[in-house]
Coordinates of C-alpha atoms and ligand atoms in Angstrom, one line a residue:
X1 CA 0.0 0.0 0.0
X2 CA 1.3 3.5 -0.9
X3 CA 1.0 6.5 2.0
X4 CA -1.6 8.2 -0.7
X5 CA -3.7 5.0 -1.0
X6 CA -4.4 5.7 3.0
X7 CA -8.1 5.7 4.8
X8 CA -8.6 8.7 6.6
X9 CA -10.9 9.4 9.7
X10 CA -14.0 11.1 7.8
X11 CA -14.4 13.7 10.0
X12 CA -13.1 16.4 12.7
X13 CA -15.4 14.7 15.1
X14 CA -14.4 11.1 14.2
X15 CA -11.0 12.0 15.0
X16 CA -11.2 13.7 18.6
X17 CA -13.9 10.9 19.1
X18 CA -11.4 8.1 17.9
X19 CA -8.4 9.8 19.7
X20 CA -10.4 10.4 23.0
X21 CA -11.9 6.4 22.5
X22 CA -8.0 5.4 22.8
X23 CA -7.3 7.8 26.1
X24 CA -10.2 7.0 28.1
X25 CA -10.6 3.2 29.3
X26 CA -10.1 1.3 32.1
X27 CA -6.9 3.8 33.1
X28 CA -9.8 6.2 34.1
X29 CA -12.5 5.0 35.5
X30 CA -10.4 1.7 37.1
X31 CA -7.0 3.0 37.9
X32 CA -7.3 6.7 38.3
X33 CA -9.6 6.7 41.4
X34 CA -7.6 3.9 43.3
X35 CA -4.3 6.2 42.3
X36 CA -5.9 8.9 43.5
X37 CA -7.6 7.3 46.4
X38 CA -4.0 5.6 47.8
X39 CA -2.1 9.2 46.8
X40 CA -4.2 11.8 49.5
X41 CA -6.6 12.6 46.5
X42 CA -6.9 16.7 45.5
X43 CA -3.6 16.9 45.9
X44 CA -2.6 14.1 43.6
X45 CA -5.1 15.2 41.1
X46 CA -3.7 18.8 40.9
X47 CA -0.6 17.0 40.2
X48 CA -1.5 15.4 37.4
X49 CA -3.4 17.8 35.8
X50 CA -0.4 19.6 35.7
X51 CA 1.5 16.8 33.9
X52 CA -1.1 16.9 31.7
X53 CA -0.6 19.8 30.7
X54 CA 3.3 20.3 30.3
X55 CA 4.6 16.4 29.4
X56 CA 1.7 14.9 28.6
X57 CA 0.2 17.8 25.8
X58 CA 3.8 18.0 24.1
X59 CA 4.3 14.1 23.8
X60 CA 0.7 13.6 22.4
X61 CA 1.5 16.7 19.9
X62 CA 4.4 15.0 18.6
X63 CA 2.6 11.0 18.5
X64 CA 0.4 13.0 16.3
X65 CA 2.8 15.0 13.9
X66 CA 5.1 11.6 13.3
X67 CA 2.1 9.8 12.3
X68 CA 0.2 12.4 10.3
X69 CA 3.6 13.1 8.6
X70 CA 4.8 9.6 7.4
X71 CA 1.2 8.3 7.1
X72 CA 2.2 5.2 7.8
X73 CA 2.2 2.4 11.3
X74 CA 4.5 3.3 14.1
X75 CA 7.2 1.3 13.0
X76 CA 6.9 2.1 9.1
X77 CA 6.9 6.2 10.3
X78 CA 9.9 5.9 12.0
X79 CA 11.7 3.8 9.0
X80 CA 9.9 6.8 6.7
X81 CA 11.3 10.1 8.9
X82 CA 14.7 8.5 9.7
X83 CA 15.5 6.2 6.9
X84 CA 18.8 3.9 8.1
X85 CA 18.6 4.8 11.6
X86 CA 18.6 3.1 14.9
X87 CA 15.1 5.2 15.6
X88 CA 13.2 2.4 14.1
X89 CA 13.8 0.4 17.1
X90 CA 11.6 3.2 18.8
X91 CA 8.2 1.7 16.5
X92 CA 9.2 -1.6 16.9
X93 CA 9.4 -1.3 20.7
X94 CA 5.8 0.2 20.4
X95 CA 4.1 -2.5 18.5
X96 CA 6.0 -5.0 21.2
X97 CA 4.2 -3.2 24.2
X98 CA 0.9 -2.9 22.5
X99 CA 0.9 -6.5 22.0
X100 CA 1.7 -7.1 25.2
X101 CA -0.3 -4.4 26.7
X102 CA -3.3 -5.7 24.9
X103 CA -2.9 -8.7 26.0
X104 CA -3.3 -7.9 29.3
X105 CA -5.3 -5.6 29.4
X106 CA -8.0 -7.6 27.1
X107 CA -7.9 -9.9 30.6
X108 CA -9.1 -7.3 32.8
X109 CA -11.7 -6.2 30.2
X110 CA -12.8 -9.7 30.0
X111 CA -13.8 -9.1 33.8
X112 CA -16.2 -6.0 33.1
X113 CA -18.1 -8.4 30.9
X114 CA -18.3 -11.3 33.7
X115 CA -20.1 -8.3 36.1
X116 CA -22.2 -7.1 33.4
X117 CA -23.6 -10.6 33.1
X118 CA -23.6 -10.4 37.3
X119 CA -24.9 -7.1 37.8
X120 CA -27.8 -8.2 34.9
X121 CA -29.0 -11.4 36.3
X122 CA -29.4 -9.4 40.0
X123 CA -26.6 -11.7 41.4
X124 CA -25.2 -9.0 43.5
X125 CA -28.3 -8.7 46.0
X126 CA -28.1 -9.3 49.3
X127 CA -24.3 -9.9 48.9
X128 CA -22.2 -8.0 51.8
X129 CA -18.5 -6.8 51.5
X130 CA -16.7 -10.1 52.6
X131 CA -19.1 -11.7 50.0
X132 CA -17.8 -10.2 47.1
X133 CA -14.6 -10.3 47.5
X134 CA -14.8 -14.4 47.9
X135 CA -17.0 -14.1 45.2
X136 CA -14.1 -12.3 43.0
X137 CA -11.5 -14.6 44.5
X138 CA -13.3 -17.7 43.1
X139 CA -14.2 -16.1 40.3
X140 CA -10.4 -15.7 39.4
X141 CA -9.5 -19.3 40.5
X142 CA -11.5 -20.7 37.8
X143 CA -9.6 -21.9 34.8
X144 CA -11.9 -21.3 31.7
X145 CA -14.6 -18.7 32.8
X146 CA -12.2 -16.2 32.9
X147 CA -10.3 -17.0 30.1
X148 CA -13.5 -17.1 28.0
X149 CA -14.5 -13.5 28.9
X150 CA -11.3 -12.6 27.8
X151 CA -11.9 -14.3 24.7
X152 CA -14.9 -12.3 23.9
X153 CA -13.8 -9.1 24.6
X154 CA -10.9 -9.7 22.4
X155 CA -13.1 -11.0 19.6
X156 CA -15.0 -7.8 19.7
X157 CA -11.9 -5.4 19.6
X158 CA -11.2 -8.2 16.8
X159 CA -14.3 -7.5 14.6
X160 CA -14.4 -3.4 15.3
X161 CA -10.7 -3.6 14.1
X162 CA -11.3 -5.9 10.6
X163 CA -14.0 -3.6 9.9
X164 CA -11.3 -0.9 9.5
X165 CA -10.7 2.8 9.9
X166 CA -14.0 4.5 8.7
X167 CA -16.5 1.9 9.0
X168 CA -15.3 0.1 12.4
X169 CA -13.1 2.9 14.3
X170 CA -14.3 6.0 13.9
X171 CA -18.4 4.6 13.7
X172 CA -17.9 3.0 16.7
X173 CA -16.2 5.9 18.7
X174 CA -19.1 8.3 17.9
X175 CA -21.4 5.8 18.6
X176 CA -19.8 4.4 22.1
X177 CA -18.3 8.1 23.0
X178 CA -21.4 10.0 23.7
X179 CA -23.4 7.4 25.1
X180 CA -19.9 6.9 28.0
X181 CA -20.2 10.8 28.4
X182 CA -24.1 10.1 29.2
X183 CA -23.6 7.3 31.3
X184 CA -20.6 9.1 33.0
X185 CA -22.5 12.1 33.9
X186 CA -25.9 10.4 34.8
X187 CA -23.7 8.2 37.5
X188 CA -21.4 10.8 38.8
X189 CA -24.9 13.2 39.4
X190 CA -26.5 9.8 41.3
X191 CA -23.4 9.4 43.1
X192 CA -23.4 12.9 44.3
X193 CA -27.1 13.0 45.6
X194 CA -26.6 10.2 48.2
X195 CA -26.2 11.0 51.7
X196 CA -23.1 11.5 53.5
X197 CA -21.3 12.3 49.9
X198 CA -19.5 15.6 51.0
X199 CA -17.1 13.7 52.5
X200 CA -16.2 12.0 49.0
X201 CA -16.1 15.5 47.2
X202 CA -14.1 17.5 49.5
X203 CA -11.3 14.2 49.6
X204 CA -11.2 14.9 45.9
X205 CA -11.3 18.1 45.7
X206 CA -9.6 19.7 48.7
X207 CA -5.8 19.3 48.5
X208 CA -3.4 18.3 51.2
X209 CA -0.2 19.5 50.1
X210 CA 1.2 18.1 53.4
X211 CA 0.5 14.5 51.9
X212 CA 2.6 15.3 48.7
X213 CA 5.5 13.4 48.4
X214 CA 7.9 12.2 45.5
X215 CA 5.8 9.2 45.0
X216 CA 2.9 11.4 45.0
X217 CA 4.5 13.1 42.2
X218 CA 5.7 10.2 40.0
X219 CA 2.5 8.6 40.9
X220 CA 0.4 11.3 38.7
X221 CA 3.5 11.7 36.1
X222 CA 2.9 7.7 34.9
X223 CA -0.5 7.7 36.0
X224 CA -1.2 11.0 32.9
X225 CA 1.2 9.2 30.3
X226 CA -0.8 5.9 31.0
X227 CA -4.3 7.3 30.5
X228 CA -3.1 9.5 27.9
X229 CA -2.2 6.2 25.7
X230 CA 1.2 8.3 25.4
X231 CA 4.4 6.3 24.6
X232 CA 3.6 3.0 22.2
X233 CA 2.5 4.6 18.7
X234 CA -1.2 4.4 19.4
X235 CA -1.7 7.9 19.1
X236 CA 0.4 7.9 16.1
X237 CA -0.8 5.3 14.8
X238 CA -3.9 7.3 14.9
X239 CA -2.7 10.1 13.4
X240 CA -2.2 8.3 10.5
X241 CA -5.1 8.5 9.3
X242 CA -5.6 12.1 10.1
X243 CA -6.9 14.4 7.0
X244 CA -4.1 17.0 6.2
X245 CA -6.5 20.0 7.4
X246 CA -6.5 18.4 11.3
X247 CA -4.9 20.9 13.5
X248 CA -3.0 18.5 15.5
X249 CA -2.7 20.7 18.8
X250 CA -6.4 21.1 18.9
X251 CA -7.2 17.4 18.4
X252 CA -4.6 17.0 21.2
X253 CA -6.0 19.5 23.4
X254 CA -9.9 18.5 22.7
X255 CA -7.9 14.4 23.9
X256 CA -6.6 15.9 27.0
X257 CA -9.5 17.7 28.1
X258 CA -12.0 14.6 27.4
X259 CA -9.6 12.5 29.3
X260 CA -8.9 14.2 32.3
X261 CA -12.5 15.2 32.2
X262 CA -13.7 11.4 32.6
X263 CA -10.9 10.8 34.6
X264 CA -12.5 13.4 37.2
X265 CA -16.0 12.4 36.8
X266 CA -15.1 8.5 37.6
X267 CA -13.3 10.0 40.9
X268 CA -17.2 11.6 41.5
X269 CA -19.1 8.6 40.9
X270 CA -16.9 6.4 42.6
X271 CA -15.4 8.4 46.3
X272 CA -18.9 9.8 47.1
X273 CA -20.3 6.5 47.0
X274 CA -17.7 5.2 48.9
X275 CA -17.8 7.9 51.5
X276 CA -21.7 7.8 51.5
X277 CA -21.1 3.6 52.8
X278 CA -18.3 4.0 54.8
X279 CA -15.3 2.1 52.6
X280 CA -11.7 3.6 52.4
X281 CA -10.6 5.5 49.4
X282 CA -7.3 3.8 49.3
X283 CA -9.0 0.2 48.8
X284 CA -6.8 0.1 46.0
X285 CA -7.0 -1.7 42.4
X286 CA -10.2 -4.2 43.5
X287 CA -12.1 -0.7 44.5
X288 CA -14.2 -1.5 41.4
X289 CA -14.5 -4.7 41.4
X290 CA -15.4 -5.6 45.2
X291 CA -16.1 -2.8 46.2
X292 CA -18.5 -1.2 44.2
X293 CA -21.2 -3.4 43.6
X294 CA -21.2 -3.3 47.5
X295 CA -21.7 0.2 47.4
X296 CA -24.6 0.5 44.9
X297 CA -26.1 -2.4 46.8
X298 CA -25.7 -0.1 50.3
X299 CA -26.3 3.0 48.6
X300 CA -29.7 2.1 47.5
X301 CA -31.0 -0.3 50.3
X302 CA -34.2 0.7 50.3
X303 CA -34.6 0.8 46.4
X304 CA -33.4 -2.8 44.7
X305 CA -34.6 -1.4 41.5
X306 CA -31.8 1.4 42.0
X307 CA -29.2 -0.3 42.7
X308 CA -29.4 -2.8 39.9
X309 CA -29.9 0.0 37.2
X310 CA -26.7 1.8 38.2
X311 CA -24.6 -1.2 39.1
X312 CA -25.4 -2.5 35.5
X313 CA -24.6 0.6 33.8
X314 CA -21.3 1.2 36.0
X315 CA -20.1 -2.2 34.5
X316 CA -21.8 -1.0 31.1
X317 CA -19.5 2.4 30.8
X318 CA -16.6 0.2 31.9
X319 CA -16.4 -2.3 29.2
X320 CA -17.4 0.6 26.5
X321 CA -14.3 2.7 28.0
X322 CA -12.2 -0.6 28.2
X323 CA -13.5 -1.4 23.8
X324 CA -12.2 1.7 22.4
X325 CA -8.8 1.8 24.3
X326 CA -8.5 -2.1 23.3
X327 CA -9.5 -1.4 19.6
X328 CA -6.6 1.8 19.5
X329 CA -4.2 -0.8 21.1
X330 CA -4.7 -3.7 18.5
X331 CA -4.8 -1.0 15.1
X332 CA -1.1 -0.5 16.0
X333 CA -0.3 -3.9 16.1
X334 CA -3.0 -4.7 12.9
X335 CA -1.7 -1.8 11.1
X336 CA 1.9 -2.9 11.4
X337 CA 1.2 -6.4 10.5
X338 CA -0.8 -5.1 7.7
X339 CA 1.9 -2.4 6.4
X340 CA 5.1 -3.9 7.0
X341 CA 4.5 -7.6 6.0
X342 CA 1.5 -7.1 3.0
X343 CA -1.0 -9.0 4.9
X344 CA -4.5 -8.6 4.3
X345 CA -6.3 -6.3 6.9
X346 CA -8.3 -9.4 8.0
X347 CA -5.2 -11.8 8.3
X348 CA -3.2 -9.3 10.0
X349 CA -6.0 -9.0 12.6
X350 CA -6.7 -12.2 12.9
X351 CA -3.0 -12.7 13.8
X352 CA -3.0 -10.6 16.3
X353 CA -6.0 -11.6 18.5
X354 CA -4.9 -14.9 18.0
X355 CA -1.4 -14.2 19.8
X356 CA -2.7 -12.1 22.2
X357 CA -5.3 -14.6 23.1
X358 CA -3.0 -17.2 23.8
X359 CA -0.5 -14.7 25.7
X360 CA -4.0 -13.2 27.3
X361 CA -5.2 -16.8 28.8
X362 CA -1.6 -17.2 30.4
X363 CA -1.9 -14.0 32.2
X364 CA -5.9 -15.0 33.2
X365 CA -4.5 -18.3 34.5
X366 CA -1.9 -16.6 36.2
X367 CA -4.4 -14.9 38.6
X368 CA -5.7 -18.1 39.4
X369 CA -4.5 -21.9 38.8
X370 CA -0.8 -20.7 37.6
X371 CA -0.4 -18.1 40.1
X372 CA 2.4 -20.4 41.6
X373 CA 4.3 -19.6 38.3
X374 CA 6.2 -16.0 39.1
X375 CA 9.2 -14.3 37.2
X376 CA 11.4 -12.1 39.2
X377 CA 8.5 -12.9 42.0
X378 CA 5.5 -11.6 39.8
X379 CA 3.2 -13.8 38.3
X380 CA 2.6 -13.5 34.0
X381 CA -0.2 -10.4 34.7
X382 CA 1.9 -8.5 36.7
X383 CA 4.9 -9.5 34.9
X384 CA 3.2 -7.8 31.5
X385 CA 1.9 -5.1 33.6
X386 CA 4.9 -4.0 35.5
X387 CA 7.2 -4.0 31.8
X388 CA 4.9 -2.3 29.9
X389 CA 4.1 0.4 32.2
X390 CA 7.0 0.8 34.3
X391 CA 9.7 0.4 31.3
X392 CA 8.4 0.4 28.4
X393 CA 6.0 3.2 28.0
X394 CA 8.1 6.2 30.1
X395 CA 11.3 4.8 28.0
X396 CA 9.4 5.3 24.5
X397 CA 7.5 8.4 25.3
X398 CA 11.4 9.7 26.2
X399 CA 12.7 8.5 22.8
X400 CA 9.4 10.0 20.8
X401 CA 10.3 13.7 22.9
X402 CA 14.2 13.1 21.6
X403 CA 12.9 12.6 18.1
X404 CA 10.8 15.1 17.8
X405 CA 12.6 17.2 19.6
X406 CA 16.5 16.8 18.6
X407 CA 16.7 14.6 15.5
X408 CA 13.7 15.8 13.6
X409 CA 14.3 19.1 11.6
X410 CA 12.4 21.9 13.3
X411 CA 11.1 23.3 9.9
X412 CA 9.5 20.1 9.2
X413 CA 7.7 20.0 12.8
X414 CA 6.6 23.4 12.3
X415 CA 5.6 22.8 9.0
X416 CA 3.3 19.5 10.3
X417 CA 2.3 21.2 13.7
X418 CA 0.9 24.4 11.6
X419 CA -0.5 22.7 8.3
X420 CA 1.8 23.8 6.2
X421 CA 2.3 27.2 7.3
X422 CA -1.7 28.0 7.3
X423 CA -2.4 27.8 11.4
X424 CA -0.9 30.4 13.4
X425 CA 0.8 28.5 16.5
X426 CA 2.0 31.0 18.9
X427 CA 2.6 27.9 21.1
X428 CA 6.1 26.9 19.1
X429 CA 8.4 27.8 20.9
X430 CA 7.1 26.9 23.9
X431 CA 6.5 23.1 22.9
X432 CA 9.7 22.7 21.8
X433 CA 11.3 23.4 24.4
X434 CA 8.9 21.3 26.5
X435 CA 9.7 18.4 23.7
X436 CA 13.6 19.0 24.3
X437 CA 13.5 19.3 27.8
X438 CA 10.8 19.3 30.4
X439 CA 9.2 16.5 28.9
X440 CA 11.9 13.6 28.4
X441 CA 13.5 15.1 32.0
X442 CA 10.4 14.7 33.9
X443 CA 9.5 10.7 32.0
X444 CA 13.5 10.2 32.7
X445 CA 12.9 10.7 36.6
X446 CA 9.4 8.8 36.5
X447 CA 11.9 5.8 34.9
X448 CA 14.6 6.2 37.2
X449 CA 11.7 6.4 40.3
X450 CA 9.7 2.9 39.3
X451 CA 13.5 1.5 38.5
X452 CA 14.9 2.7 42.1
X453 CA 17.9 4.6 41.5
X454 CA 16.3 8.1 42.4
Ligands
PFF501 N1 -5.3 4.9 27.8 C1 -5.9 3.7 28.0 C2 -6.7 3.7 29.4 O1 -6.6 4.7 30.0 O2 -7.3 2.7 29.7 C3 -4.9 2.5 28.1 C4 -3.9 2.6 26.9 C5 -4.4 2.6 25.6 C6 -2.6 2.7 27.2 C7 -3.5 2.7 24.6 C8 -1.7 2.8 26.1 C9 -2.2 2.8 24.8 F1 -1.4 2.9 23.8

């Protein structure tokens, strides 16, 4: 396939739908709240609005000018910009952590669909606390339930994906997008109304500066980059198959907001609530999953009807979120696949959710049956998810800041960031040197941090 011969996104909406799709998944509606529930909350959240704004921002900017530019999948842009260099390695090392990613993360997914079927057939009434969380323990220790719920979610990414850019991607975003945004809104407003929920908001939204620390700090840093699907090519990837009228730093400022805004509103649906029924913020990573059908079931106590309605459409929003971040993950490995190696759209696709669903059912056994099995003490899940977000993502969002912002020629960036000379962007200067400096500093000290040697 030539770069002319390219699909594009078929509209400015597709596009900040699509791009927003990728950003917003389980990172915020799972992660972000237990982050910001074990760092002190308002405090933490300042924090990473701020790396938002001054890593995250300038990274997404130049995901989006690299792909736009070569047109082609993150490893084929990097061969296209720097032709016989060692920056190649920089694509290839993003398609290896989407696959991985994916895989992983298609596990977790997998679980949203198991409580969907839960919170539908009215199995959580009645439960208490301890009950769910035995409940979620056996559910884990099964060997195929789990794996087949990861199986399905990956066959739908699957089918979204073959579909391809115009018909699958972009229909689906501005189809699932709004309907998240509802749901999002709808349950932060519930969550809000029930008794007791002050104590919720003012955790989230009153800051304790005295509980910042480093960690507090580095937290937020990987925490933005993470949610922001910064640092594996998925973004450019995107990009790709931008139109050449797309003002890039608009897209990625329309991303940003959207993102941090969901990010915000799952803290409000979810700490309220908690509050409201008495269970610590810092419950960590099974917040969602044991402890939130829990909370519906409390909050609404004297109305089943309540409580079944909103823990159903919690688990709803979560799989929606969790489908457009997996479909932005698999594109880079599909598109690669596709590109590099002339397969068919279909067989490219088809290799990839076969891989990942092989890789994916060792990581769901791993939680359960194999969780005897451990590398460097971590069992396969963690394994996958302590490389790909503690090395590999800081380490390539660094080497796409270098590129962009030492090896690429700074006419050519300006020339991509401002169409062609047609958009004024007063910003320049400023982004490059966050691209030279700030940003690859700041990931640098968030790699050292999760490594230990600072
Ligand atoms: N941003 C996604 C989330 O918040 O769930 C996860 C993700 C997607 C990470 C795509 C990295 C990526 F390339």
């Amino acid at each position: 396939m030539t770069n002319s011969d390219r699909v594009n996104f078929g509209s400015r909406i597709g596009v900040i739908l699509a791009s927003a799709g990728s950003a917003v998944g389980l990172g915020n509606i799972w992660r972000f709240p237990y982050e910001a529930g074990q760092h002190g909350g308002a405090a933490f959240i300042l924090i990473y609005l701020l790396c938002v704004l001054f890593m995250g921002m300038p990274v997404m900017i130049s995901e989006f000018l690299i792909g736009r530019r070569s047109r082609a999948n993150t490893a084929g842009a990097y061969r296209i910009l720097a032709p016989g260099t060692p920056w190649r390695w920089v694509g290839f090392l993003g398609v290896l952590t989407g696959f991985l990613i994916l895989s992983y993360y298609s596990v977790v997914a997998g679980w949203t669909l198991e409580f969907i079927v839960e919170a539908g057939t009215n199995s959580f009434a009645g439960k208490t606390a301890p009950d769910f969380s035995a409940s979620f323990a056996s559910f884990l220790q099964k060997p195929v339930l789990p794996v087949i719920w990861t199986a399905c979610f990956l066959l739908l990414t699957h089918f979204v994906v073959v579909r391809g850019v115009k018909k699958g991607i972009e229909r689906s975003s501005k189809l699932m997008m709004p309907l998240l945004f509802i749901l999002v809104i709808v349950l932060a407003v519930c969550s809000v109304s029930l008794p007791g929920s002050e104590k919720g908001l003012l955790f989230l939204f009153r800051p304790d500066f005295s509980k910042v620390t480093s960690d507090v700090v580095l937290g937020a840093m990987g925490q933005a980059f993470y949610s922001l699907s910064l640092g594996m090519g998925c973004l450019c990837t995107y990009a790709s198959y931008f139109s050449r009228d797309t003002n890039l730093a608009k897209t990625a400022g329309s991303v940003g907001v959207i993102d941090t805004c969901v990010a915000v509103l799952a803290g409000i649906i979810i700490f309220p609530a908690a509050f409201s029924v008495g269970i610590s913020p810092d419950a960590g990573p099974e917040l969602i999953f044991i402890t939130l059908p829990n909370v519906f079931q409390q909050a609404f106590a004297g109305v089943p009807v309540l409580s079944y309605i909103f823990s159903l459409m919690f688990y709803i929003l979560l799989a929606l979120a969790a489908l457009t971040s997996t479909i932005s993950i698999h594109e880079v490995v599909t598109a690669y696949l596709h590109e590099e190696f002339h397969l068919s759209r279909t067989r490219a696709a088809t290799l990839v959710t076969a891989g990942c669903l092989l890789l994916g059912a060792a990581c769901s056994l791993s939680m359960g049956v194999w969780s005897d099995f451990t590398i460097a003490g971590m069992n396969l899940f963690n394994l996958f998810d302590f490389t790909t977000t503690k090395i590999m993502l800081p380490l390539g969002g660094m080497l796409i800041c270098l590129f962009t912002g030492w090896y690429l020629d700074r006419r050519l960036v300006y020339a991509e960031v401002s169409n062609e000379g047609s958009l004024k962007v007063r910003f320049f200067r400023a982004y490059i040197f966050l691209v030279r400096y700030v940003a690859p500093i700041a990931i640098a000290g968030v790699f050292l941090k999760e490594w230990g040697l600072f």
